[in-house]
Short mmCIF file of C-alpha atoms and ligand atoms in Angstrom, two decimals:
data_model
loop_
_atom_site.label_atom_id
_atom_site.label_comp_id
_atom_site.label_asym_id
_atom_site.label_seq_id
_atom_site.Cartn_x
_atom_site.Cartn_y
_atom_site.Cartn_z
CA MET A 1 -25.18 35.74 -11.04
CA ARG A 2 -27.15 38.49 -9.66
CA VAL A 3 -27.37 39.30 -6.02
CA ASP A 4 -30.00 41.56 -4.46
CA ILE A 5 -29.84 42.48 -0.86
CA ILE A 6 -33.03 43.77 0.88
CA THR A 7 -31.86 45.75 3.98
CA ILE A 8 -32.89 48.74 6.12
CA PHE A 9 -29.10 49.64 6.09
CA PRO A 10 -27.90 49.58 2.31
CA ASP A 11 -25.02 51.65 3.24
CA TYR A 12 -23.64 48.75 5.43
CA PHE A 13 -22.75 47.25 2.16
CA GLY A 14 -20.84 50.36 0.79
CA ALA A 15 -17.41 48.56 0.99
CA VAL A 16 -17.72 45.08 2.12
CA PHE A 17 -17.63 43.76 -1.44
CA ASP A 18 -14.89 46.10 -2.62
CA TYR A 19 -12.03 43.89 -1.87
CA GLY A 20 -10.22 40.78 -3.09
CA ILE A 21 -11.93 37.93 -4.96
CA VAL A 22 -15.40 39.41 -4.60
CA ARG A 23 -14.45 42.71 -5.97
CA ARG A 24 -12.60 41.04 -8.98
CA ALA A 25 -15.67 38.85 -9.57
CA GLY A 26 -17.72 41.97 -9.69
CA ALA A 27 -15.37 43.81 -12.08
CA GLY A 28 -15.03 40.69 -14.31
CA GLY A 29 -18.91 40.48 -14.73
CA LEU A 30 -19.27 37.15 -12.85
CA VAL A 31 -21.56 38.78 -10.34
CA GLU A 32 -23.56 41.86 -9.91
CA ILE A 33 -24.27 42.69 -6.28
CA LYS A 34 -26.88 45.48 -5.36
CA ALA A 35 -28.16 46.47 -1.91
CA HIS A 36 -31.73 47.99 -1.79
CA ASP A 37 -33.30 49.94 0.87
CA LEU A 38 -36.35 48.19 2.14
CA ARG A 39 -37.97 51.61 2.84
CA GLY A 40 -38.27 52.20 -0.92
CA TRP A 41 -40.96 49.67 -0.95
CA THR A 42 -43.14 51.24 1.76
CA THR A 43 -46.23 53.19 0.83
CA ASP A 44 -47.03 55.07 4.04
CA LYS A 45 -45.83 58.60 4.81
CA HIS A 46 -43.64 57.43 7.73
CA ARG A 47 -42.08 54.83 5.59
CA MET A 48 -42.60 52.20 8.31
CA VAL A 49 -40.90 48.85 7.98
CA ASP A 50 -41.83 47.48 11.35
CA ASP A 51 -44.47 47.24 13.96
CA ARG A 52 -45.33 45.87 17.37
CA PRO A 53 -45.70 41.97 17.49
CA PHE A 54 -49.13 40.52 17.76
CA GLY A 55 -49.63 38.96 21.10
CA GLY A 56 -47.35 41.40 22.92
CA GLY A 57 -43.74 41.19 23.97
CA ASP A 58 -40.65 43.00 23.40
CA GLY A 59 -39.07 44.52 20.10
CA MET A 60 -40.54 45.19 16.77
CA VAL A 61 -41.19 42.88 13.81
CA LEU A 62 -40.48 43.60 10.09
CA LYS A 63 -43.82 44.07 8.40
CA PRO A 64 -44.75 41.79 5.48
CA GLU A 65 -45.93 44.21 2.88
CA PRO A 66 -42.64 45.98 1.88
CA ILE A 67 -40.69 42.65 1.93
CA PHE A 68 -43.39 41.01 -0.50
CA ALA A 69 -43.09 44.16 -2.66
CA ALA A 70 -39.49 44.20 -2.78
CA VAL A 71 -39.17 40.61 -3.70
CA GLU A 72 -41.84 40.86 -6.26
CA SER A 73 -40.21 43.83 -7.93
CA LEU A 74 -36.82 42.15 -7.88
CA THR A 75 -37.84 38.62 -9.12
CA GLY A 76 -41.31 39.09 -10.77
CA ALA A 77 -42.68 36.41 -8.26
CA ARG A 78 -45.31 36.96 -5.48
CA GLN A 79 -44.57 33.65 -3.81
CA ALA A 80 -41.74 31.04 -3.48
CA GLN A 81 -43.76 28.34 -5.39
CA GLU A 82 -43.50 30.45 -8.53
CA LEU A 83 -39.67 30.25 -8.42
CA ALA A 84 -39.35 26.50 -8.66
CA GLY A 85 -37.06 25.59 -11.38
CA THR A 86 -36.21 29.23 -12.26
CA GLY A 87 -32.77 29.35 -10.64
CA VAL A 88 -33.85 32.15 -8.47
CA ARG A 89 -33.53 31.73 -4.68
CA VAL A 90 -35.01 34.07 -1.98
CA VAL A 91 -33.08 33.81 1.26
CA LEU A 92 -33.94 35.11 4.66
CA LEU A 93 -30.98 35.45 6.93
CA SER A 94 -32.19 34.67 10.48
CA PRO A 95 -30.91 32.70 13.53
CA GLN A 96 -33.77 30.25 12.85
CA GLY A 97 -32.61 29.09 9.66
CA ARG A 98 -30.78 26.02 8.61
CA VAL A 99 -27.13 26.29 9.32
CA PHE A 100 -24.98 27.76 6.40
CA ASP A 101 -22.00 25.61 5.36
CA GLN A 102 -19.79 24.88 2.38
CA LYS A 103 -22.51 22.47 0.93
CA VAL A 104 -25.22 25.14 1.19
CA ALA A 105 -22.72 27.64 -0.40
CA GLY A 106 -22.20 25.36 -3.38
CA GLU A 107 -25.85 24.91 -3.75
CA LEU A 108 -26.48 28.44 -3.74
CA ALA A 109 -23.61 29.08 -6.19
CA GLY A 110 -25.57 27.32 -8.92
CA ALA A 111 -28.22 29.85 -8.83
CA LYS A 112 -28.71 32.65 -11.34
CA GLN A 113 -30.34 35.14 -8.97
CA ILE A 114 -30.06 35.23 -5.23
CA VAL A 115 -32.45 37.72 -3.18
CA LEU A 116 -31.25 38.07 0.43
CA ILE A 117 -33.57 39.45 2.94
CA CYS A 118 -31.70 40.92 6.17
CA GLY A 119 -33.94 40.34 9.24
CA ARG A 120 -33.84 42.78 11.96
CA TYR A 121 -35.29 43.67 15.31
CA GLU A 122 -37.00 40.84 16.97
CA GLY A 123 -37.78 39.14 13.72
CA VAL A 124 -39.61 39.22 10.47
CA ASP A 125 -43.40 38.36 9.97
CA GLU A 126 -43.57 34.62 9.59
CA ARG A 127 -45.59 34.98 6.55
CA VAL A 128 -42.35 35.85 4.64
CA VAL A 129 -41.02 32.60 5.86
CA GLU A 130 -44.25 30.71 4.89
CA THR A 131 -44.84 31.86 1.59
CA LEU A 132 -42.02 34.06 0.16
CA VAL A 133 -38.56 32.71 0.87
CA THR A 134 -37.05 29.51 -0.80
CA ASP A 135 -34.36 29.17 2.06
CA GLU A 136 -34.06 30.36 5.55
CA ILE A 137 -30.44 30.42 6.50
CA SER A 138 -28.55 31.11 9.78
CA ILE A 139 -24.74 31.40 9.67
CA GLY A 140 -24.21 29.97 13.04
CA ASP A 141 -25.64 29.51 16.57
CA TYR A 142 -25.42 32.94 17.89
CA VAL A 143 -27.61 36.15 17.44
CA LEU A 144 -26.53 39.00 15.46
CA SER A 145 -28.20 42.33 15.60
CA GLY A 146 -29.34 41.85 12.03
CA GLY A 147 -28.99 39.87 8.95
CA GLU A 148 -26.49 42.19 7.29
CA PRO A 149 -23.25 40.65 8.46
CA ALA A 150 -24.70 37.25 7.62
CA ALA A 151 -25.63 38.40 4.24
CA ALA A 152 -22.03 39.52 3.67
CA VAL A 153 -20.71 36.33 4.72
CA VAL A 154 -23.14 34.13 2.63
CA VAL A 155 -22.29 36.28 -0.49
CA ASP A 156 -18.47 36.07 0.02
CA ALA A 157 -18.63 32.28 0.51
CA ILE A 158 -20.86 31.83 -2.70
CA VAL A 159 -18.99 34.34 -4.89
CA ARG A 160 -15.62 32.56 -4.54
CA LEU A 161 -17.25 29.32 -5.68
CA LEU A 162 -18.26 30.96 -9.08
CA PRO A 163 -16.35 29.52 -11.97
CA GLY A 164 -13.57 31.65 -12.63
CA ALA A 165 -13.69 33.74 -9.32
CA LEU A 166 -10.46 32.21 -8.05
CA GLY A 167 -7.26 32.68 -9.79
CA SER A 168 -6.77 28.81 -10.19
CA GLU A 169 -9.64 26.40 -10.93
CA THR A 170 -8.33 23.86 -8.21
CA SER A 171 -8.06 26.46 -5.39
CA ALA A 172 -11.78 26.09 -4.21
CA SER A 173 -11.49 22.33 -4.21
CA ASN A 174 -8.55 22.48 -1.98
CA ASP A 175 -10.35 24.76 0.65
CA SER A 176 -11.29 23.52 4.02
CA PHE A 177 -14.62 21.45 4.01
CA SER A 178 -14.62 20.76 0.29
CA ASP A 179 -13.58 17.20 1.04
CA GLY A 180 -15.31 17.15 4.44
CA LEU A 181 -12.16 17.80 6.47
CA LEU A 182 -10.40 21.16 7.58
CA ASP A 183 -7.53 22.25 5.49
CA PHE A 184 -3.95 21.24 6.22
CA PRO A 185 -1.59 23.75 7.81
CA HIS A 186 0.52 26.08 5.50
CA TYR A 187 3.90 27.43 5.88
CA THR A 188 6.05 30.10 3.95
CA ARG A 189 9.39 31.73 4.21
CA PRO A 190 11.39 31.92 6.36
CA PRO A 191 12.11 28.14 6.91
CA GLU A 192 13.02 29.02 10.49
CA PHE A 193 11.21 31.66 12.51
CA ARG A 194 11.80 32.29 16.22
CA GLY A 195 13.32 28.91 16.69
CA SER A 196 10.40 27.03 14.98
CA ARG A 197 11.23 25.26 11.72
CA ALA A 198 8.74 24.56 8.98
CA PRO A 199 8.35 20.79 8.47
CA GLU A 200 11.24 19.42 6.50
CA VAL A 201 9.02 17.37 4.22
CA LEU A 202 7.51 20.62 2.83
CA LEU A 203 10.95 21.98 2.10
CA GLY A 204 12.13 18.85 0.38
CA GLY A 205 10.04 18.90 -2.92
CA ASN A 206 8.93 15.31 -2.87
CA HIS A 207 5.33 15.75 -4.09
CA SER A 208 3.79 12.44 -3.01
CA GLU A 209 5.47 12.88 0.52
CA ILE A 210 4.06 16.33 0.81
CA ALA A 211 0.65 15.21 -0.35
CA ARG A 212 0.70 12.36 2.29
CA TRP A 213 1.84 14.75 4.99
CA ARG A 214 -0.87 17.35 3.95
CA ARG A 215 -3.65 14.68 4.06
CA ARG A 216 -2.60 13.32 7.42
CA ARG A 217 -2.25 16.79 8.95
CA ALA A 218 -5.70 17.59 7.62
CA LEU A 219 -6.99 14.47 9.37
CA LEU A 220 -5.21 15.32 12.70
CA LYS A 221 -6.40 18.83 12.54
CA THR A 222 -9.85 17.92 11.87
CA ARG A 223 -10.04 15.27 14.69
CA ARG A 224 -8.53 18.01 17.09
CA ASN A 225 -10.90 20.84 16.13
CA ARG A 226 -13.85 19.54 14.54
CA PRO A 227 -14.32 15.76 15.37
CA ASP A 228 -17.94 15.96 14.32
CA LEU A 229 -16.67 16.21 10.76
CA LEU A 230 -14.92 13.00 10.65
CA GLU A 231 -18.17 11.09 10.80
CA CYS A 232 -19.38 12.12 7.40
CA ALA A 233 -15.82 12.75 5.73
CA ALA A 234 -14.73 10.30 2.95
CA LEU A 235 -11.91 8.46 4.77
CA SER A 236 -10.30 5.25 3.54
CA GLU A 237 -10.32 2.17 6.04
CA ALA A 238 -6.53 2.72 6.29
CA GLU A 239 -6.88 6.28 7.16
CA ARG A 240 -9.49 5.53 9.80
CA ALA A 241 -7.37 2.88 11.26
CA TRP A 242 -4.17 5.32 11.09
CA LEU A 243 -6.18 8.01 12.90
CA ALA A 244 -7.38 5.47 15.55
CA GLU A 245 -3.77 4.72 16.43
CA GLU A 246 -2.31 8.09 16.34
CA GLU A 247 -2.15 9.96 19.68
CA PRO A 248 -4.41 12.71 20.18
CA GLU A 249 -2.42 15.79 20.40
CA ILE A 250 1.07 14.68 19.14
CA PHE A 251 1.95 15.98 15.71
CA ARG A 252 4.90 14.20 14.57
CA ASP A 253 7.12 15.35 11.82
CA GLU A 254 7.39 12.58 9.13
N1 ADE B 1 -29.68 37.34 12.11
C1 ADE B 1 -29.44 37.43 13.38
N2 ADE B 1 -28.62 36.36 13.74
C2 ADE B 1 -28.26 35.63 12.62
C3 ADE B 1 -27.52 34.45 12.32
N3 ADE B 1 -26.86 33.78 13.21
N4 ADE B 1 -27.64 33.97 10.95
C4 ADE B 1 -28.19 34.93 10.09
N5 ADE B 1 -28.94 35.79 10.32
C5 ADE B 1 -29.01 36.35 11.62
#
């Protein structure tokens, strides 16, 4: 996969992809990530990337011309329509986008090339949204000073889903959200730490008991921290019944 990031702060990405799984995926040739300076596509002497908003108001708006030129030079396409069926996605990071989640990450992980446009200032000229981007994505209901941290988040979540990026093929399918639930709790040595013992079932080596315990703990954690996820998660009738009986905050050891 190729990832091109269009930003006015290319140095922001200097080290974020140099660690862990993303670095390994880059070194192994699974992904090539490049940050490009939007100013490189300006044509005026002041290299202007932004301008005052029509209609008045605070802040500045990123101009369309350099962004269109950047996407055209990176993809060969002048508008989103031309990209249908090509495996190329042009993503604008903005708080107005659809909310990024594991499902969207999985969808984008199938792309051949992803161009990420980092918004800035008050926003981006809406013609970019109307005709150039295939996806407008937000990483959550809060406002960042720019799309750069959001781009880093999106790239990380996508790259770890590329086949071969993780040490074990099963690791990604065990992640939180992959089955619509949060992950179960994890413990490691020592078995006892400051008076608190790791659950006995995990120390015992009975794998079917461990699997049952993990599933139940995932259900309880999801109900406690993200009850909204339970509505869509694939639960058996028996699990729903068990969850309905189980007392809210009591985590019994089994
Ligand atoms: N730019 C500013 N806020 C953002 C957000 N929440 N997600 C993506 N891009 C952004």
